[in-house]
Coordinates of C-alpha atoms in Angstrom, one line a residue:
Chain A
M1 CA -32.4 37.5 1.0
E2 CA -29.2 37.1 0.2
D3 CA -27.9 34.4 2.1
M4 CA -31.0 33.0 2.0
K5 CA -30.1 31.6 -1.6
D6 CA -27.3 29.1 -0.1
Q7 CA -29.2 27.9 2.5
V8 CA -28.6 24.3 2.7
V9 CA -33.1 23.0 3.3
I10 CA -32.4 19.3 2.6
E11 CA -29.1 17.3 3.4
T12 CA -28.8 13.5 3.9
E13 CA -25.7 11.8 4.5
N14 CA -25.3 7.7 3.1
L15 CA -29.4 7.9 3.5
T16 CA -30.0 4.1 3.3
K17 CA -32.6 1.6 3.8
V18 CA -33.5 -1.8 3.6
Y19 CA -35.7 -4.2 2.9
G20 CA -35.4 -7.5 3.8
P21 CA -31.8 -9.0 1.7
Q22 CA -31.9 -5.5 -0.7
A23 CA -30.8 -2.0 -0.6
A24 CA -34.3 0.5 -1.9
V25 CA -31.4 3.0 -1.1
D26 CA -28.4 2.7 -0.8
H27 CA -25.6 5.3 1.1
V28 CA -27.3 8.3 -0.6
S29 CA -26.3 11.7 -0.5
F30 CA -27.0 14.4 -1.4
S31 CA -28.3 18.7 -0.6
V32 CA -30.3 20.7 -1.8
M33 CA -30.6 24.4 -1.6
S34 CA -32.6 26.9 -0.7
G35 CA -34.8 28.0 -3.5
E36 CA -33.9 25.6 -6.3
V37 CA -35.9 23.2 -8.1
F38 CA -34.0 19.8 -7.5
G39 CA -35.3 17.3 -10.0
F40 CA -34.8 13.6 -8.3
L41 CA -34.9 11.8 -11.5
G42 CA -34.1 7.5 -11.9
P43 CA -35.9 4.3 -13.4
N44 CA -39.1 2.6 -12.1
G45 CA -37.9 1.5 -9.0
A46 CA -34.8 2.4 -8.5
G47 CA -36.0 4.0 -5.2
K48 CA -36.7 7.8 -5.3
T49 CA -39.9 7.8 -3.5
T50 CA -39.0 6.1 -0.2
T51 CA -36.1 8.9 -0.1
L52 CA -38.7 11.1 -0.5
L53 CA -40.9 9.2 2.6
M54 CA -37.8 8.9 4.4
L55 CA -37.5 12.9 4.3
L56 CA -41.1 12.9 5.3
G57 CA -40.7 10.9 8.4
L58 CA -42.6 8.3 6.6
T59 CA -39.5 5.6 6.7
E60 CA -37.4 5.6 9.3
P61 CA -33.8 5.6 7.9
T62 CA -31.9 2.2 8.3
S63 CA -28.9 4.3 8.5
G64 CA -27.7 7.1 7.4
K65 CA -28.4 10.9 8.5
V66 CA -31.4 13.0 7.0
R67 CA -31.8 16.7 7.8
V68 CA -34.6 19.3 6.3
L69 CA -34.1 22.2 7.4
G70 CA -31.9 21.5 10.7
I71 CA -35.3 19.0 11.7
D72 CA -34.5 15.1 11.8
P73 CA -38.0 13.5 10.6
A74 CA -37.2 10.3 12.5
R75 CA -37.6 12.7 15.6
D76 CA -39.8 15.2 14.8
S77 CA -41.6 13.9 12.0
I78 CA -44.4 16.2 12.9
K79 CA -42.5 19.1 13.0
V80 CA -41.3 18.4 9.8
K81 CA -44.4 17.2 8.2
G82 CA -45.8 20.8 8.7
V83 CA -43.3 22.6 6.8
I84 CA -43.1 20.2 3.4
G85 CA -45.6 19.9 1.7
Y86 CA -45.9 16.0 -0.4
M87 CA -47.9 15.7 -3.2
P88 CA -48.0 12.5 -3.8
E89 CA -48.3 9.9 -7.0
N90 CA -51.1 8.7 -8.1
M91 CA -52.5 11.1 -5.5
G92 CA -56.2 11.0 -4.2
F93 CA -59.1 12.7 -3.3
Y94 CA -62.2 11.9 -1.2
G95 CA -64.4 12.2 -4.5
D96 CA -67.6 13.1 -1.9
M97 CA -65.9 16.2 -1.1
D98 CA -65.5 20.1 -3.9
A99 CA -62.7 21.4 -3.7
V100 CA -63.5 23.9 -1.3
Q101 CA -64.0 21.5 1.2
T102 CA -61.4 19.4 0.7
L103 CA -58.8 21.9 1.0
R104 CA -60.9 23.4 4.1
Y105 CA -59.6 20.6 5.5
M106 CA -56.2 20.6 4.4
A107 CA -56.2 23.6 6.6
E108 CA -57.5 22.1 9.2
L109 CA -55.3 19.7 9.6
N110 CA -52.3 21.9 9.5
S111 CA -54.4 24.0 12.3
L112 CA -54.2 27.0 10.3
P113 CA -56.7 29.6 11.7
R114 CA -60.2 29.6 9.5
D115 CA -60.3 33.2 8.0
V116 CA -56.5 32.4 7.4
A117 CA -56.9 29.4 5.3
D118 CA -60.7 30.7 4.3
A119 CA -58.4 33.7 2.2
R120 CA -55.5 31.5 1.0
I121 CA -58.3 28.9 -0.4
E122 CA -59.9 31.3 -2.6
E123 CA -56.9 33.0 -3.9
A124 CA -55.0 29.5 -4.3
L125 CA -58.5 28.0 -6.4
K126 CA -58.0 31.4 -8.5
T127 CA -54.2 30.5 -9.6
V128 CA -54.8 27.8 -10.3
G129 CA -57.4 27.8 -12.5
L130 CA -60.9 26.5 -10.6
A131 CA -62.4 28.9 -9.1
D132 CA -65.5 28.0 -11.7
E133 CA -65.7 24.3 -10.6
A134 CA -64.9 25.4 -7.0
K135 CA -68.1 23.6 -5.9
K136 CA -68.3 20.0 -7.5
K137 CA -67.4 17.4 -6.3
L138 CA -64.3 16.0 -7.0
S139 CA -65.6 12.4 -8.4
A140 CA -66.0 14.5 -12.0
Y141 CA -63.1 16.0 -12.3
S142 CA -60.6 14.7 -14.3
R143 CA -57.4 14.5 -13.9
G144 CA -55.8 17.3 -14.6
M145 CA -58.0 18.9 -12.9
R146 CA -56.9 16.3 -9.4
Q147 CA -53.4 17.5 -9.6
R148 CA -54.2 21.6 -10.4
L149 CA -55.9 21.2 -7.1
G150 CA -53.3 19.4 -5.1
I151 CA -50.7 22.6 -6.6
A152 CA -53.7 24.6 -4.9
E153 CA -53.5 22.0 -2.0
L154 CA -50.0 23.4 -1.4
L155 CA -50.2 26.6 -1.9
V156 CA -53.2 26.4 0.6
K157 CA -50.3 25.0 3.7
D158 CA -48.0 27.4 1.7
P159 CA -44.7 24.9 3.0
K160 CA -41.1 25.5 3.0
V161 CA -40.5 22.9 0.7
A162 CA -42.6 20.6 -2.0
F163 CA -41.9 17.2 -3.1
L164 CA -43.8 16.6 -6.2
D165 CA -43.6 13.1 -7.5
E166 CA -44.7 12.9 -11.0
P167 CA -46.6 15.8 -11.2
T168 CA -47.7 14.9 -14.6
L169 CA -47.7 12.0 -15.0
G170 CA -51.2 11.0 -17.6
L171 CA -51.9 14.8 -18.3
D172 CA -52.2 16.4 -21.6
P173 CA -49.9 17.9 -23.6
D174 CA -51.3 21.4 -22.6
A175 CA -52.4 20.2 -19.0
T176 CA -49.0 19.7 -18.4
N177 CA -48.2 22.8 -19.3
R178 CA -50.2 24.1 -17.8
M179 CA -48.6 22.9 -14.7
I180 CA -44.9 23.4 -15.8
E181 CA -46.6 27.6 -15.5
L182 CA -47.9 26.8 -11.9
I183 CA -44.0 25.1 -10.8
E184 CA -42.8 27.8 -12.2
S185 CA -44.5 30.3 -9.8
L186 CA -44.5 27.9 -6.4
T187 CA -40.6 28.8 -6.8
Q188 CA -40.5 32.3 -8.4
E189 CA -44.0 33.5 -6.2
K190 CA -43.7 31.5 -3.3
K191 CA -40.1 31.1 -2.8
M192 CA -40.7 27.4 -2.1
T193 CA -37.7 25.0 -3.0
I194 CA -39.0 21.7 -4.6
V195 CA -37.3 18.0 -5.1
L196 CA -39.4 17.3 -8.1
C197 CA -38.5 13.3 -9.0
S198 CA -40.5 12.8 -13.2
H199 CA -39.9 10.7 -16.4
F200 CA -40.9 14.3 -18.0
L201 CA -37.2 14.8 -19.3
N202 CA -39.1 18.2 -21.2
M203 CA -40.2 19.3 -18.4
V204 CA -36.8 18.5 -15.6
E205 CA -35.1 20.9 -18.3
K206 CA -37.2 23.2 -18.2
L207 CA -37.5 23.8 -14.3
C208 CA -34.4 22.5 -12.7
K209 CA -31.2 24.0 -12.6
R210 CA -30.1 20.5 -10.6
V211 CA -30.1 16.9 -11.3
G212 CA -30.0 13.8 -8.9
I213 CA -29.9 10.8 -10.7
M214 CA -30.7 7.5 -9.1
I215 CA -30.0 4.1 -10.3
K216 CA -31.0 0.5 -8.3
G217 CA -31.0 2.0 -5.3
K218 CA -27.6 4.6 -5.7
M219 CA -27.3 8.2 -6.4
V220 CA -24.8 7.8 -9.5
A221 CA -24.3 11.4 -10.0
Q222 CA -25.5 15.3 -9.7
G223 CA -25.0 18.3 -10.1
P224 CA -25.1 21.7 -12.5
M225 CA -27.4 19.9 -15.5
D226 CA -23.7 21.6 -17.6
W227 CA -21.4 20.4 -15.1
L228 CA -23.2 16.9 -15.6
A229 CA -22.8 17.2 -19.2
Q230 CA -19.4 18.1 -19.8
E231 CA -17.8 15.8 -17.3
K232 CA -19.8 13.2 -18.3
L233 CA -20.0 13.4 -22.5
G234 CA -17.5 16.4 -23.0
L235 CA -20.4 18.3 -24.4
G236 CA -21.0 22.1 -23.4
S237 CA -24.6 23.4 -22.4
E238 CA -25.8 23.7 -26.2
E239 CA -25.4 20.6 -27.4
Y240 CA -26.6 18.1 -24.9
T241 CA -30.1 17.2 -24.2
L242 CA -31.5 15.8 -20.5
E243 CA -32.9 12.6 -22.7
E244 CA -29.5 12.2 -23.4
L245 CA -27.5 12.4 -20.1
Y246 CA -29.9 10.1 -18.6
M247 CA -29.4 7.5 -21.1
K248 CA -26.1 7.7 -20.6
Y249 CA -26.0 7.4 -17.2
F250 CA -28.4 4.8 -16.8
Q251 CA -26.3 2.2 -19.8
E252 CA -23.6 2.3 -17.5
A253 CA -25.6 1.2 -14.6
Chain B
M1 CA -53.9 16.1 19.4
H2 CA -52.7 17.3 16.1
G3 CA -55.6 16.7 13.6
L4 CA -58.0 14.6 15.5
K5 CA -60.6 17.7 15.7
A6 CA -60.3 18.1 11.7
I7 CA -60.7 14.0 11.0
F8 CA -63.3 13.5 14.0
R9 CA -65.9 16.3 12.3
K10 CA -64.8 15.5 8.8
E11 CA -65.8 11.5 9.2
L12 CA -68.7 12.9 11.3
A13 CA -70.1 14.7 8.1
D14 CA -69.3 11.1 6.1
H15 CA -70.7 9.2 8.5
F16 CA -74.4 11.2 8.8
S17 CA -74.7 12.2 5.0
S18 CA -73.1 8.0 3.7
Y19 CA -75.9 6.3 2.0
R20 CA -74.6 3.4 4.5
F21 CA -75.7 5.0 7.8
I22 CA -79.3 5.9 6.5
I23 CA -79.8 2.7 5.0
L24 CA -79.0 1.3 8.2
F25 CA -80.6 3.6 10.6
S26 CA -84.0 3.3 8.6
L27 CA -83.8 -0.7 9.2
I28 CA -82.6 -0.5 12.8
T29 CA -85.8 1.8 13.6
M30 CA -88.5 0.5 11.5
V31 CA -87.1 -3.2 13.1
S32 CA -86.8 -1.9 16.7
L33 CA -90.7 0.4 16.4
I34 CA -92.2 -3.1 15.3
I35 CA -90.7 -4.6 18.7
A36 CA -92.1 -1.6 20.0
Y37 CA -95.7 -2.1 19.1
M38 CA -96.0 -5.8 19.2
V39 CA -94.4 -6.1 23.0
G40 CA -96.3 -2.6 24.2
V41 CA -99.3 -3.8 23.0
N42 CA -99.0 -7.1 24.1
I43 CA -97.8 -5.3 27.6
R44 CA -101.4 -3.6 27.7
Q45 CA -103.1 -6.8 27.0
G46 CA -101.7 -8.4 29.6
L47 CA -101.9 -5.6 31.6
E48 CA -106.3 -5.3 31.8
G49 CA -107.7 -5.3 35.2
V50 CA -104.3 -6.2 36.9
A51 CA -102.4 -4.7 39.2
K52 CA -99.6 -2.8 37.6
P53 CA -96.3 -4.5 38.3
K54 CA -93.2 -3.2 39.6
F55 CA -90.3 -2.5 36.1
I56 CA -93.5 -3.0 33.4
F57 CA -91.7 -0.1 31.9
L58 CA -88.5 -1.9 30.7
M59 CA -90.4 -4.6 30.2
L60 CA -90.4 -3.2 26.5
F61 CA -86.7 -4.0 26.2
T62 CA -87.2 -7.2 27.7
A63 CA -90.0 -9.3 26.2
Q64 CA -90.2 -10.9 23.4
G65 CA -91.6 -9.1 20.2
V66 CA -91.8 -11.0 17.4
V67 CA -88.8 -13.8 17.5
F68 CA -86.4 -11.2 19.5
S69 CA -86.5 -9.3 22.9
L70 CA -84.9 -4.9 21.1
V71 CA -82.4 -6.1 24.1
Q72 CA -81.9 -10.1 22.1
F73 CA -82.5 -7.8 18.6
V74 CA -79.1 -5.6 19.5
A75 CA -76.8 -8.0 21.0
F76 CA -76.9 -10.1 17.4
F77 CA -77.2 -7.5 15.3
G78 CA -76.0 -4.6 17.4
P79 CA -72.4 -5.1 16.3
L80 CA -73.6 -4.9 12.6
I81 CA -73.7 -1.4 13.2
G82 CA -70.2 -1.7 14.4
L83 CA -68.6 -3.2 11.4
V84 CA -70.2 -1.7 9.2
L85 CA -69.3 1.8 10.2
G86 CA -65.4 0.8 10.3
F87 CA -64.9 -1.9 8.0
D88 CA -63.4 0.2 4.7
A89 CA -61.8 3.1 8.0
I90 CA -57.9 2.7 6.4
N91 CA -57.8 0.5 3.3
R92 CA -60.4 2.4 1.3
E93 CA -58.2 5.4 2.2
R94 CA -54.8 3.2 1.1
N95 CA -57.3 2.0 -2.2
E96 CA -57.7 5.7 -3.2
G97 CA -54.5 7.5 -2.3
T98 CA -55.8 9.7 0.3
L99 CA -53.8 8.2 3.2
A100 CA -50.4 9.2 1.9
K101 CA -52.1 13.0 1.2
L102 CA -52.9 12.3 5.0
V103 CA -50.1 11.1 7.2
S104 CA -47.9 13.6 5.5
Q105 CA -50.4 16.5 7.2
P106 CA -48.2 18.1 10.7
I107 CA -50.6 15.3 12.4
Y108 CA -50.0 12.4 14.8
R109 CA -50.9 9.1 12.8
D110 CA -52.9 7.8 16.2
S111 CA -55.1 10.9 14.8
V112 CA -55.8 9.0 12.2
I113 CA -57.7 6.5 13.8
N114 CA -59.0 7.7 17.0
G115 CA -60.3 10.8 15.0
K116 CA -62.6 7.8 12.6
F117 CA -63.2 5.6 15.7
L118 CA -64.5 8.2 17.8
A119 CA -66.8 9.7 15.1
G120 CA -68.2 6.5 14.9
V121 CA -68.2 6.2 17.9
V122 CA -71.0 9.2 18.1
T123 CA -72.6 8.1 15.2
I124 CA -73.4 4.7 16.7
S125 CA -74.5 6.8 20.3
V126 CA -77.0 9.5 17.8
M127 CA -78.0 5.3 16.7
M128 CA -79.0 3.7 19.9
V129 CA -80.3 7.3 22.1
S130 CA -82.7 8.1 19.6
I131 CA -84.0 4.3 19.0
V132 CA -84.6 4.2 22.5
L133 CA -85.7 7.0 23.1
L134 CA -88.5 6.5 20.3
I135 CA -89.3 3.3 21.9
T136 CA -89.8 5.1 24.9
G137 CA -91.5 7.0 23.5
M138 CA -93.1 4.8 22.1
G139 CA -94.7 3.0 25.1
L140 CA -96.0 5.5 26.8
I141 CA -98.4 5.9 24.1
I142 CA -99.5 2.3 24.0
V143 CA -98.5 1.0 27.4
G144 CA -99.8 4.0 29.7
V145 CA -97.4 3.6 32.1
I146 CA -95.0 6.6 32.9
P147 CA -91.2 5.3 33.7
G148 CA -90.0 5.8 37.0
M149 CA -86.5 6.9 38.0
E150 CA -84.6 3.7 38.5
E151 CA -86.5 2.3 35.3
L152 CA -85.2 5.7 34.2
W153 CA -81.5 4.8 35.8
R154 CA -81.4 1.6 34.6
I155 CA -82.1 2.4 30.8
F156 CA -80.1 5.0 30.9
L157 CA -76.5 2.5 32.0
Y158 CA -78.4 -0.2 28.9
L159 CA -77.5 2.7 26.8
I160 CA -74.1 3.2 27.9
V161 CA -73.0 -1.0 28.6
S162 CA -74.5 -1.0 24.6
I163 CA -72.8 2.4 23.5
V164 CA -69.5 0.1 25.0
Y165 CA -70.4 -3.2 23.4
V166 CA -71.0 -1.3 19.4
S167 CA -68.4 0.2 19.6
F168 CA -66.2 -3.2 20.3
W169 CA -67.2 -4.4 16.7
L170 CA -66.4 -0.5 15.4
G171 CA -62.9 -1.1 17.2
I172 CA -62.5 -4.9 16.0
S173 CA -63.9 -3.7 12.2
I174 CA -60.9 -0.4 11.9
L175 CA -58.4 -3.2 13.0
F176 CA -59.3 -5.3 10.1
S177 CA -59.6 -2.5 7.7
I178 CA -55.8 -1.8 9.0
L179 CA -54.5 -5.8 8.6
F180 CA -56.4 -6.2 5.2
R181 CA -55.7 -3.4 2.4
S182 CA -58.5 -5.1 0.4
I183 CA -62.3 -3.9 1.5
A184 CA -63.6 -6.7 0.6
T185 CA -61.6 -8.7 3.0
S186 CA -62.2 -6.6 5.5
A187 CA -66.0 -7.6 5.2
L188 CA -65.4 -10.5 4.8
A189 CA -63.2 -11.0 8.1
S190 CA -65.6 -8.8 10.7
I191 CA -68.6 -11.4 9.3
A192 CA -67.1 -14.1 9.6
L193 CA -66.0 -13.1 13.4
W194 CA -69.8 -11.8 13.9
I195 CA -70.8 -15.3 12.3
F196 CA -67.6 -17.1 15.3
F197 CA -69.5 -15.3 18.3
S198 CA -73.1 -15.3 17.4
F199 CA -73.5 -18.8 16.2
V200 CA -69.9 -21.4 16.7
V201 CA -69.2 -19.9 20.1
S202 CA -72.7 -21.1 22.2
I203 CA -72.7 -24.2 19.5
G204 CA -68.8 -24.7 20.3
A205 CA -69.3 -24.3 24.2
N206 CA -72.1 -27.0 24.2
V207 CA -70.0 -29.5 22.1
I208 CA -66.7 -28.9 23.9
A209 CA -69.2 -29.1 27.5
N210 CA -69.9 -32.6 26.5
A211 CA -66.6 -33.8 25.8
V212 CA -65.3 -32.9 28.7
V213 CA -68.4 -33.7 31.1
P214 CA -69.4 -36.7 28.8
D215 CA -72.8 -38.8 29.7
V216 CA -74.6 -36.0 32.4
K217 CA -77.8 -38.4 34.0
E218 CA -80.5 -36.4 34.9
S219 CA -79.6 -37.3 38.5
D220 CA -76.0 -36.6 38.6
I221 CA -76.4 -32.8 39.7
E222 CA -72.2 -32.8 40.4
A223 CA -72.4 -33.5 36.9
R224 CA -74.2 -31.1 35.6
V225 CA -73.2 -28.0 37.1
Q226 CA -69.7 -29.3 36.1
H227 CA -71.0 -29.2 32.3
I228 CA -72.7 -26.3 32.8
K229 CA -69.8 -24.6 34.5
V230 CA -67.6 -25.5 31.5
Q231 CA -70.3 -24.3 28.8
R232 CA -71.2 -21.1 30.4
A233 CA -66.7 -20.8 30.7
I234 CA -66.7 -21.0 27.1
S235 CA -68.6 -18.8 25.9
L236 CA -67.4 -16.0 27.6
I237 CA -65.5 -15.7 25.4
S238 CA -68.0 -13.8 22.9
P239 CA -68.4 -10.4 23.3
M240 CA -71.8 -11.4 22.7
V241 CA -72.5 -13.7 25.9
L242 CA -70.3 -11.1 27.8
Y243 CA -73.2 -8.1 26.8
S244 CA -75.9 -9.7 26.9
D245 CA -75.4 -11.1 30.4
G246 CA -74.1 -7.6 31.6
T247 CA -77.0 -6.1 30.1
A248 CA -79.5 -8.9 31.7
T249 CA -79.7 -7.9 35.4
V250 CA -79.7 -4.2 34.7
I251 CA -82.5 -3.7 31.8
D252 CA -84.6 -7.2 34.1
P253 CA -84.5 -6.4 38.3
T254 CA -85.8 -9.6 39.2
R255 CA -83.1 -11.4 37.7
K256 CA -80.5 -12.1 40.5
T257 CA -77.3 -13.6 39.4
T258 CA -75.9 -14.3 35.9
S259 CA -74.5 -17.5 37.1
I260 CA -76.6 -20.8 37.5
V261 CA -78.4 -21.9 40.5
L262 CA -79.7 -24.4 41.3
V263 CA -83.1 -25.1 43.7
G264 CA -84.7 -27.7 45.3
P265 CA -88.8 -27.3 44.8
M266 CA -89.3 -26.1 48.1
E267 CA -86.6 -23.5 48.0
K268 CA -87.6 -22.4 44.3
I269 CA -91.7 -22.2 46.2
S270 CA -90.4 -19.6 48.7
Q271 CA -87.8 -17.6 46.5
E272 CA -90.3 -17.2 44.0
R273 CA -92.9 -16.4 47.1
F274 CA -90.9 -13.3 48.0
S275 CA -88.6 -12.5 45.0
G276 CA -88.3 -9.0 44.8
P277 CA -86.5 -7.3 42.5
L278 CA -82.7 -6.1 42.6
P279 CA -82.0 -2.8 44.3
L280 CA -79.9 -0.8 41.1
S281 CA -76.7 -1.0 42.9
Q282 CA -76.4 -4.2 43.7
S283 CA -77.6 -4.8 39.6
I284 CA -74.8 -2.1 38.8
L285 CA -72.3 -4.6 40.8
V286 CA -73.0 -7.4 39.0
V287 CA -72.5 -5.7 35.6
V288 CA -69.4 -3.6 36.1
P289 CA -67.1 -7.2 35.6
Y290 CA -68.9 -7.2 32.1
I291 CA -68.3 -3.7 30.7
I292 CA -64.9 -3.9 32.3
S293 CA -64.2 -6.9 30.2
L294 CA -66.1 -5.2 27.0
I295 CA -63.4 -1.9 27.6
A296 CA -60.9 -4.3 28.0
I297 CA -60.8 -6.4 25.2
T298 CA -62.2 -2.8 22.7
A299 CA -58.5 -2.0 24.5
I300 CA -56.4 -4.4 23.5
C301 CA -57.9 -3.7 20.0
F302 CA -56.6 -1.0 19.9
A303 CA -53.3 -2.0 20.8
V304 CA -53.5 -4.2 18.0
S305 CA -54.5 -1.5 15.8
Y306 CA -52.1 1.6 16.8
A307 CA -48.8 -1.4 16.7
V308 CA -49.8 -2.7 13.4
F309 CA -50.4 1.4 11.6
M310 CA -47.3 2.7 13.2
R311 CA -45.3 0.1 11.6
Q312 CA -46.5 0.1 7.8
E313 CA -45.1 1.2 5.0
I314 CA -47.4 3.8 3.6
R315 CA -47.1 4.3 0.0
S316 CA -49.2 6.2 -2.7
V317 CA -49.4 3.0 -4.3

């Protein structure tokens, strides 16, 4: 288990995606280690989602190298999609299905055997606290419930890596806290490696040890937060907030 | 094959539980039953005191009811079944944000299209088969004639061609749902294409034929043939014409050919006197090119769908 700790799960080298005249992602290199929660920060339109799509094999990179668990997503996207759970921003659900049907569909798409799926679905619904609402149509779900169902989908799929794109967007404080707890349980109990995209810097600060800051398609900084703070602000780990750090980079770029 | 079964099952369940399907199905059943009833009563009255002619049972499908015969009804309104089942297949998922999640599962992207198409084809087949069975049942009761083996085969063939035909329209509407992001636009485009093929092409064919072969006199047979040839060649671009021509010889065995034959008055009399129905095998021979054309245009439609969908960016917003 210990040597798993330092294994590289995601690795990119000079990853570039060009749309028309503009590079949406410009020579981005970063790596994510097994078991960590990597905070992926940056303003809207910085290229974070595009990078995630390339990691998933949903978009082909213009140039550069990507490896997820040693697999090239552009070559073998089916295999990569089998080991990554992706919770997109503004994730949609089929409104006329209930939670169990939704999770069962997810399990079928991942070719899980029926008995394994049923056991996982029951457990997942309990974990996210939706067991009582499991038979309700999703059109009647609140935003917080939908996001929790998204986490339940991850629990059913049980991938090695999870990409969470703005998981707390538009949630009330209570729902946000519940979401943070759930993400913590993903990494601690399920040992998932997590890439977390968010503007909610308090949460990132709480969950992540390492962050990457992406601005205008370029990765301007990456590393442990303490280290970045020391480097950039000349401050010890106690005297800064991630927000200050982020704004500093943002203003420089 | 990854994911095809799961998507197929889900889509099929969606179709059968949707209001859209229930409304469509009741509408079509209603119209078909009315047509079959009118035709059946007419046939029974016509049959009184007369020896039973051959293929009387097939007349249930080909004889004019109120306005349409059943075959004409399917030719004109069958496309709507296909269009309604598919016009929002992909873009609804895109707009609701479920597509990003779907394609990030370990499935091939074409399984999404295939699963949706197959579910639609099964839905269409269920509709068509139940309508034909209903009409056959009504025919038995009203006309009191039992269909012969050959008639059953012809009805079966007709069913197959009809399912292929409606599935072509399903394929078209799925293509539109990939091309257009907005559901309203793809619905409108589907309807526009339907109107184009059902009305514009037939009128347009006549107009173009008039332009190519102008001033046709009654006596000038060669020019008349030329005129009709041009008109037919143009109207054949419409799948509707392909379908009606294709099914005509199957379901209406007294029709020998789908092309025009000009005969003199004496010949016509002798032809009518000795006209027997075309054997089933010959009917099939006439029909095969039409079926192949229908399948071919469906395949083209699919090729375009795949090509576009594979390249499309799937974003959640």
